[in-house]
Amino acid sequence: MTHAVIKDVLAGRYAVGESITVKGWIRTRRDSKAGISFLAIHDGSCFDAVQAVAPSDLPNYEAEVKRLTTSCSVAVTGTVARSEGQGQAFELQATVVEVLGWVENPDTYPMAPKRHSMEYLREHAHLRARTNIMGAVTRVRHCLAQAVHRFFHEQGYYWISTPIITGSDAEGAGEMFRISTLDLENLPRTDKGNIDYSKDFFGKETFLTVSGQLNGETYACAMSKIYTFGPTFRAENSNTSRHLAEFWMIEPEVAFAELKDIAQLAEDMLKYVCKAVLTERADDMAFFAERIDPTAVTRLQQLVDSSFVRMDYTDAIEILKTCGKKFEYPVEWGVDLQSEHERYLAEEHIGAPIIMQNYPKDIKAFYMRLNADGKTVAAMDVLAPGIGEIIGGSQREERLEEFDKRLAEMGLDKEDYSWYRDLRRYGTVPHAGFGLGFERLVSYVTGVGNVRDVIAFPRTPGNAEF
RNA sequence: UCCCUAGUAGCUCAGUUGGUUAGAGCGGCGGACUGUUAAUCCGUAGGUCACUGGUUCGAGUCCAGUCUGGGGAGCCA
């Protein structure tokens, strides 16, 4: 018997009268006065469940069919039929209902067919995958990931798998998780009494990566256009709806590119992936618009149709100073923009994503390229309404002299950046790139307000369950 | 890490100035009903009121501490 995917059954890919088998989990069972039962079965292939009609003359009707509850697994064989009821075009007239797995105690099964809080679902991360909302998130996340790869591939980029384990402790993007095979109860010591990392697995201190950027630059300075897409780790004690200790990041790096080029790249990429979701996951987006965020679909459509506003940091400061709004943190040229400032600009002043450019050098990283004014660097952030910074990027300092000056200013040791400096010594070229937090993108697209609910098993301070 | 806030049935919540036996909806279970869309109707079971200590004749309610969650901030993606 053909094992049919529910998506195909609902799309009419099987002829009326054809006998097929669907396999999945019960969403709801409704018993009708006619002495028949309606089973809503989902298998993850699409948002909707298929309806199987189980007649009372099935041999196991009383003993099994009428005892089915939410999340029992079944294999239902039947003939495809046009539905007599409303709400679906096709349904299955069941001839065999085989129960594969019971729910052993329906009274305490955690996922009742009703609305649960996101916090409750998070505590049952292994079972929340069976809910409507997590199914929709999972499909949209997949759609976005595929669209990201497709976008870069079509533009001639190579996907580089940069290392997850790094010996470079100078990446400067945040606190790192140490990895080690040393016996914590009995650490080897040097003569001076320090921990002897030469005895560790790699013969030196190693960490989980906080960014693939520096590695990515080496390949951009050879392959011209590359991107990374992989897990990233930050050991910061950040407890917000926008931070994870383990998250996925997309980092394109482009040779022969300036700041304006990657600003355009960021805009093109965001529009491309949003368009993909609108066309490929209309079913899931309709659900988000209905249940999570009424503007979910219109917001994406507007993003696709708009052109992002470019704004210089210096001009943003002027706007904030003269807009008449009171801010908790005072605004002055040279200070970093606070969340409240970014929110005002993106949500109230513009009402759409903003590309903020050319920040003061003192509030930005060592590798960003110094502008001609000597005060600002070629950095850019994409600020999205509702979520804030979704992308951060810059043109990199490719001039060795300027780079060394900057290291010295910031009190950093040249020796720690020897291979990174080599890129500036041997055939250096202007290049630029950015980092996109993938969970922040999924959160923005779906309207699901917490990044912990758009990744399967979130890792946050104090929480690594499952 | 800081500020604010919450924790009551399997889930979502109500519970008055501290006062008799802590309630509802959903879900579960039992029953009714000629095709239902989170069906409907009737019945029924289900509670260490997060934990520890304190105030009081009396605490779900007031106080202190702890744990856990949420919102905001910082750091950032």
XYZ file of C-alpha atoms (C1' of nucleotides) in Angstrom:
543
model
C 0.000 0.000 0.000
C 1.287 3.462 -0.906
C 2.464 5.445 2.122
C 1.032 8.849 1.177
C 2.311 12.125 2.576
C -0.574 14.201 3.953
C 0.480 17.307 2.033
C -0.004 15.370 -1.220
C -3.366 13.941 -0.171
C -4.758 17.393 0.626
C -3.334 18.798 -2.610
C -5.320 16.224 -4.577
C -2.300 14.276 -5.822
C -4.217 11.005 -5.341
C -7.294 10.164 -7.352
C -10.697 9.843 -5.724
C -11.271 6.145 -5.073
C -7.566 5.314 -4.824
C -6.565 3.290 -1.782
C -3.641 4.709 0.226
C -2.138 4.653 3.708
C -1.327 7.744 5.751
C 0.847 7.549 8.841
C 1.009 10.132 11.571
C -0.267 11.328 14.922
C -3.822 12.055 16.033
C -4.534 15.741 16.526
C -8.194 15.347 17.546
C -10.895 12.693 17.472
C -14.521 13.708 17.077
C -17.324 11.186 17.429
C -20.449 11.833 15.478
C -24.024 10.927 16.097
C -23.939 8.742 12.995
C -21.773 6.287 14.870
C -18.645 7.265 13.009
C -15.485 8.972 14.185
C -13.438 11.691 12.548
C -9.702 11.460 13.060
C -7.548 14.495 12.345
C -4.072 13.157 11.510
C -0.896 15.191 11.042
C 2.515 14.079 9.819
C 4.442 17.358 9.680
C 4.355 17.669 5.895
C 2.049 20.685 5.959
C 0.071 22.795 8.396
C -3.287 21.066 7.940
C -4.236 17.640 9.203
C -6.015 15.134 7.006
C -9.439 13.899 8.110
C -9.945 10.161 8.200
C -13.534 8.952 8.561
C -13.715 5.771 10.607
C -17.031 3.879 10.349
C -18.400 1.894 13.287
C -18.194 -1.412 11.406
C -14.410 -1.459 11.657
C -13.524 -4.574 13.699
C -11.539 -2.492 16.221
C -13.975 0.465 16.303
C -15.216 0.152 19.886
C -12.049 -1.370 21.310
C -9.503 0.971 19.730
C -10.782 3.746 17.441
C -13.042 5.220 20.116
C -10.151 5.232 22.572
C -7.807 7.261 20.356
C -6.627 10.500 21.967
C -4.318 13.333 20.967
C -0.856 12.157 19.842
C -1.591 8.455 19.462
C 0.308 7.271 16.382
C -1.641 5.500 13.644
C -1.427 4.069 10.152
C -4.769 4.568 8.422
C -5.554 2.833 5.160
C -8.542 4.007 3.171
C -9.879 5.358 -0.067
C -9.506 8.981 -1.089
C -12.874 10.742 -1.215
C -14.254 14.211 -1.757
C -15.273 15.442 1.657
C -18.958 15.779 2.499
C -18.092 18.142 5.314
C -16.726 21.647 5.089
C -13.143 22.598 5.798
C -11.315 20.234 3.492
C -11.605 19.152 -0.136
C -10.404 15.604 0.336
C -10.582 13.063 3.127
C -9.905 9.404 3.710
C -12.656 6.779 4.118
C -10.860 4.446 6.480
C -10.864 0.709 5.864
C -8.102 -0.142 8.354
C -7.082 1.877 11.409
C -3.910 0.430 12.859
C -2.795 1.872 16.170
C 1.004 2.031 16.227
C 1.410 3.640 19.636
C -0.986 4.570 22.439
C -0.707 7.551 24.726
C -0.340 5.653 27.949
C -2.135 8.132 30.198
C -4.220 10.663 28.222
C -5.134 12.488 31.419
C -1.584 13.624 32.018
C -0.321 13.810 28.420
C 1.247 17.294 28.369
C 0.066 18.435 24.923
C -3.704 18.786 25.158
C -5.447 19.957 21.966
C -5.771 23.518 23.204
C -3.790 26.685 23.459
C -0.718 26.408 25.693
C 1.617 29.178 26.756
C 4.960 29.323 24.941
C 6.716 28.983 28.292
C 4.857 25.760 29.041
C 5.658 24.332 25.613
C 9.335 25.179 26.114
C 9.423 23.009 29.233
C 8.267 20.080 27.075
C 10.568 20.735 24.133
C 10.542 17.075 23.057
C 6.750 17.042 22.665
C 6.127 20.632 21.565
C 7.274 19.655 18.070
C 3.832 18.028 17.672
C 1.947 21.277 18.176
C 0.597 23.436 15.367
C 2.811 26.344 16.230
C 6.088 24.457 16.483
C 5.319 22.597 13.284
C 4.785 25.923 11.539
C 7.976 27.380 13.032
C 9.945 24.318 11.966
C 8.741 24.493 8.373
C 9.337 28.257 8.094
C 12.793 27.899 9.642
C 13.643 25.204 7.119
C 12.276 27.314 4.280
C 14.437 30.275 5.380
C 17.572 28.131 5.675
C 17.053 26.671 2.211
C 16.384 30.138 0.779
C 19.584 31.489 2.338
C 21.644 28.751 0.709
C 19.824 29.199 -2.599
C 20.314 32.981 -2.568
C 24.060 32.779 -2.043
C 24.471 29.887 -4.441
C 22.653 31.773 -7.215
C 24.914 34.787 -6.576
C 28.074 32.714 -6.947
C 29.020 32.400 -3.271
C 30.712 29.352 -1.769
C 29.554 27.917 1.529
C 32.582 27.579 3.822
C 32.365 25.395 6.906
C 34.481 27.323 9.386
C 35.633 25.489 12.532
C 33.475 25.203 15.610
C 36.482 24.547 17.815
C 38.884 27.446 17.798
C 42.281 28.089 19.361
C 41.967 31.768 18.666
C 41.058 33.557 21.885
C 41.150 36.921 20.149
C 37.938 36.970 18.210
C 36.647 39.730 20.423
C 32.942 39.034 19.982
C 32.116 37.941 23.503
C 32.696 35.471 26.332
C 33.682 31.996 25.144
C 32.961 28.442 26.261
C 36.155 26.571 27.039
C 36.495 23.037 25.742
C 38.941 20.668 27.276
C 39.583 16.986 27.954
C 41.657 17.730 31.056
C 40.571 16.091 34.316
C 38.918 18.933 36.219
C 39.553 17.137 39.514
C 43.266 16.848 38.819
C 44.551 19.614 36.544
C 48.141 19.450 35.250
C 50.226 22.403 36.400
C 53.279 24.226 35.035
C 56.313 25.013 37.200
C 54.725 28.362 37.977
C 51.523 26.706 39.143
C 49.344 27.688 36.165
C 47.192 25.176 34.353
C 49.322 23.415 31.754
C 47.264 23.526 28.574
C 50.074 21.873 26.603
C 48.743 18.657 28.165
C 45.244 19.332 26.809
C 43.801 17.597 23.750
C 44.926 20.222 21.221
C 48.078 21.179 23.111
C 46.706 24.639 23.793
C 43.655 26.435 25.116
C 40.594 25.933 22.911
C 37.066 27.317 22.814
C 33.796 27.098 20.948
C 33.681 29.695 18.201
C 31.916 33.029 18.686
C 32.122 33.893 14.981
C 33.398 32.420 11.752
C 34.315 35.842 10.430
C 38.099 35.795 10.738
C 38.294 32.349 9.136
C 35.763 33.473 6.543
C 37.927 36.430 5.558
C 40.789 34.117 4.630
C 38.578 32.316 2.132
C 36.992 35.526 0.804
C 40.569 36.647 0.076
C 40.944 33.662 -2.231
C 37.488 32.660 -3.463
C 36.110 36.237 -3.646
C 32.595 35.496 -2.385
C 31.900 33.134 0.499
C 29.450 32.686 3.354
C 29.259 30.616 6.493
C 26.120 29.141 8.019
C 26.643 27.288 11.251
C 26.338 27.209 15.022
C 27.928 29.887 17.169
C 28.427 30.025 20.940
C 28.447 32.901 23.400
C 28.971 32.320 27.129
C 27.349 35.603 28.085
C 24.834 35.835 30.878
C 22.213 37.350 28.611
C 18.630 36.718 29.663
C 16.518 38.268 26.941
C 14.108 37.182 24.239
C 16.813 37.902 21.627
C 19.797 35.948 22.970
C 20.844 32.310 22.973
C 24.075 30.744 24.212
C 24.015 28.523 21.100
C 22.637 30.081 17.945
C 23.069 29.851 14.192
C 24.744 32.582 12.244
C 25.059 33.424 8.561
C 28.199 35.382 7.697
C 28.896 36.372 4.092
C 32.317 37.827 3.348
C 32.985 39.530 0.008
C 36.283 40.559 -1.579
C 36.472 43.729 -3.684
C 33.436 45.022 -1.813
C 32.815 48.214 0.141
C 30.304 49.009 2.831
C 27.596 50.027 0.365
C 27.963 46.704 -1.420
C 27.248 44.555 1.617
C 24.470 46.911 2.717
C 22.856 46.142 -0.615
C 23.645 42.452 -0.183
C 21.927 42.440 3.208
C 18.843 44.097 1.761
C 18.692 41.774 -1.247
C 19.138 38.685 0.906
C 16.453 39.627 3.425
C 13.988 40.354 0.632
C 14.825 37.109 -1.144
C 14.271 34.890 1.868
C 11.101 36.703 2.954
C 9.684 36.311 -0.530
C 10.473 32.598 -0.413
C 8.522 32.212 2.839
C 5.540 34.136 1.453
C 5.285 31.899 -1.586
C 6.366 28.547 -0.124
C 4.826 28.640 3.367
C 1.594 30.538 2.896
C -0.218 27.984 5.081
C 2.059 28.487 8.074
C 2.199 32.269 7.642
C -1.604 32.420 7.614
C -1.550 30.651 10.966
C 0.984 33.124 12.402
C -1.128 36.027 11.161
C -4.219 34.533 12.775
C -2.779 33.426 16.102
C 0.520 35.149 16.816
C 0.862 38.487 15.036
C -1.880 39.951 12.819
C 0.723 41.823 10.753
C 2.889 38.765 10.074
C 2.034 38.531 6.378
C 1.556 42.218 5.524
C 4.811 43.107 7.265
C 6.766 40.648 5.149
C 5.061 41.820 1.988
C 5.942 45.432 2.849
C 9.554 44.461 3.477
C 9.751 42.761 0.093
C 8.220 45.782 -1.664
C 10.130 48.525 0.154
C 13.648 49.824 -0.180
C 15.536 49.968 3.102
C 16.370 53.422 4.416
C 20.115 54.151 4.750
C 20.984 56.406 7.634
C 24.318 57.653 8.908
C 24.945 57.358 12.628
C 25.691 61.097 12.729
C 22.303 61.910 11.155
C 20.533 59.470 13.495
C 21.969 61.326 16.495
C 20.594 64.603 15.090
C 17.147 63.044 14.582
C 17.112 61.652 18.117
C 18.210 64.982 19.616
C 15.610 67.031 17.759
C 12.632 64.626 17.734
C 11.338 65.953 21.067
C 11.000 62.485 22.581
C 12.382 61.858 26.068
C 14.849 59.000 26.302
C 16.106 57.312 29.426
C 19.656 57.441 28.097
C 20.833 60.821 26.785
C 21.888 61.062 23.160
C 25.275 62.506 22.261
C 27.587 61.937 19.312
C 30.009 59.193 20.308
C 27.709 57.096 22.501
C 26.346 53.773 21.319
C 22.678 53.713 20.355
C 20.518 52.125 23.076
C 17.629 49.768 22.426
C 15.146 52.585 23.001
C 16.899 54.700 20.336
C 16.980 51.905 17.785
C 13.350 51.093 18.478
C 12.270 54.709 18.057
C 14.071 55.032 14.727
C 12.949 51.691 13.264
C 9.425 51.550 14.697
C 8.265 55.171 14.946
C 10.470 57.411 12.828
C 10.776 55.143 9.777
C 8.436 52.194 10.414
C 10.552 49.794 8.386
C 14.018 48.207 8.507
C 16.885 50.725 8.633
C 20.477 50.279 7.580
C 22.497 52.349 10.043
C 26.004 53.197 8.856
C 29.327 54.810 9.795
C 29.560 54.571 13.560
C 32.214 56.259 15.744
C 35.331 54.090 15.729
C 35.577 54.025 19.520
C 32.409 51.985 19.952
C 33.200 49.413 17.267
C 35.528 46.438 16.756
C 39.221 46.585 15.891
C 38.890 45.106 12.404
C 36.511 47.710 10.969
C 37.836 50.065 8.292
C 38.590 53.641 9.292
C 36.743 56.223 7.205
C 38.411 59.268 5.618
C 37.126 61.525 8.415
C 39.369 59.676 10.863
C 36.496 59.500 13.387
C 34.113 56.872 12.062
C 34.403 53.335 10.739
C 32.622 51.669 7.820
C 30.208 49.652 9.961
C 26.538 48.975 9.434
C 23.655 47.474 11.404
C 20.278 46.439 10.043
C 17.631 47.392 12.601
C 14.272 45.683 12.247
C 11.094 46.961 13.897
C 10.152 44.856 16.902
C 13.417 43.000 17.262
C 16.216 45.549 16.879
C 19.606 44.576 15.519
C 19.216 41.648 13.172
C 22.431 42.121 11.173
C 25.789 43.638 12.058
C 28.542 44.117 9.497
C 31.409 46.224 8.248
C 34.020 46.841 5.648
C 37.221 45.359 7.033
C 40.449 47.302 7.486
C 42.615 45.921 4.680
C 45.544 48.378 5.048
C 48.252 46.827 7.249
C 49.518 50.154 8.590
C 46.069 51.329 9.622
C 45.280 47.911 11.058
C 48.402 47.858 13.225
C 47.680 51.407 14.412
C 44.223 50.301 15.470
C 45.541 47.222 17.323
C 47.989 49.415 19.206
C 45.245 51.932 20.095
C 43.131 49.179 21.550
C 46.036 47.603 23.404
C 45.878 44.361 21.428
C 48.933 42.226 20.697
C 50.025 41.871 17.043
C 51.285 38.367 17.745
C 47.739 37.177 18.487
C 46.646 38.214 14.990
C 49.570 36.918 12.970
C 47.615 34.911 10.398
C 44.934 37.582 10.184
C 47.659 40.189 9.512
C 49.126 37.930 6.810
C 45.990 38.582 4.732
C 47.036 42.284 4.793
C 50.667 41.440 3.967
C 50.085 39.157 1.008
C 47.836 40.497 -1.754
C 45.427 42.454 0.397
C 42.109 43.605 -1.081
C 39.186 45.686 0.139
C 36.560 43.349 1.578
C 33.441 43.453 3.687
C 30.900 41.185 5.340
C 28.151 40.882 7.898
C 26.639 38.511 10.429
C 22.964 37.608 10.523
C 21.522 35.922 13.604
C 19.380 33.176 12.106
C 17.021 32.820 15.091
C 16.414 36.563 15.085
C 15.456 36.283 11.430
C 13.052 33.400 12.110
C 11.599 35.333 15.032
C 11.095 38.432 12.892
C 9.506 36.482 10.029
C 7.109 34.397 12.132
C 6.253 37.037 14.713
C 7.153 34.545 17.469
C 8.607 36.985 19.965
C 11.268 34.863 21.668
C 14.243 33.264 19.915
C 13.961 30.345 22.353
C 10.812 29.297 20.514
C 12.248 29.272 17.002
C 15.064 26.775 17.684
C 14.365 23.129 18.520
C 16.239 22.903 21.819
C 17.276 26.321 23.132
C 20.428 26.763 25.213
C 20.360 29.700 27.608
C 22.059 30.479 30.942
C 21.028 27.799 33.401
C 19.200 25.713 30.810
C 20.497 22.888 28.636
C 17.667 20.367 28.988
C 16.987 17.784 26.302
C 24.243 40.617 36.163
C 20.497 44.701 37.519
C 15.152 46.491 37.873
C 9.944 44.981 37.705
C 6.591 40.913 37.946
C 4.395 36.001 38.551
C 4.015 30.770 40.665
C -3.536 27.847 42.792
C -6.348 20.816 39.299
C -3.034 17.601 33.431
C -3.446 22.900 30.920
C -5.404 28.301 30.997
C -7.038 31.094 34.920
C -10.604 33.275 39.085
C -10.217 33.396 44.383
C -12.855 40.391 47.778
C -10.122 44.276 53.882
C -6.658 37.409 56.346
C -12.329 33.926 58.199
C -16.773 27.764 57.115
C -15.764 22.286 52.922
C -10.472 26.543 47.371
C -13.912 27.438 42.059
C -14.626 27.829 36.392
C -13.349 26.629 31.280
C -10.571 23.209 28.447
C -8.522 18.288 28.627
C -9.447 13.007 30.894
C -13.095 9.244 32.133
C -18.616 7.450 31.677
C -23.093 8.296 28.901
C -26.401 10.687 24.904
C -26.723 12.258 19.861
C -27.956 10.446 11.622
C -21.097 13.984 8.738
C -18.110 16.330 12.729
C -14.286 20.817 12.057
C -10.656 22.848 19.055
C -18.510 19.492 17.628
C -22.594 19.781 21.172
C -25.394 18.108 25.686
C -25.580 15.406 30.643
C -22.668 13.237 34.492
C -17.928 12.329 37.009
C -12.949 12.093 39.009
C -9.028 15.328 39.780
C -5.476 20.135 44.635
C 1.140 19.230 49.727
C -2.315 26.762 46.733
C 6.360 26.492 44.113
C 9.624 25.509 48.608
C 11.406 26.910 53.687
C 10.623 29.794 57.808
C 7.796 33.719 60.312
C 3.411 36.997 61.997
C -1.687 35.618 63.652
C -6.990 32.670 67.405
C -6.886 31.698 62.031
C -2.646 32.338 55.913
C -3.925 30.529 48.914
C -4.169 35.787 50.774
C 0.555 39.406 55.047
C 6.335 39.324 55.868
C 11.466 37.247 54.877
C 14.562 33.966 52.218
C 15.230 30.285 48.261
C 14.006 28.134 43.492
C 11.717 28.596 38.717
C 9.260 31.396 34.771
C 8.018 36.088 32.231
C 8.819 41.532 30.879
C 12.524 45.383 30.555
C 17.922 46.857 30.642
C 23.144 45.860 29.640
C 26.259 42.751 26.203
C 25.354 41.468 21.117
C 23.575 38.430 16.298
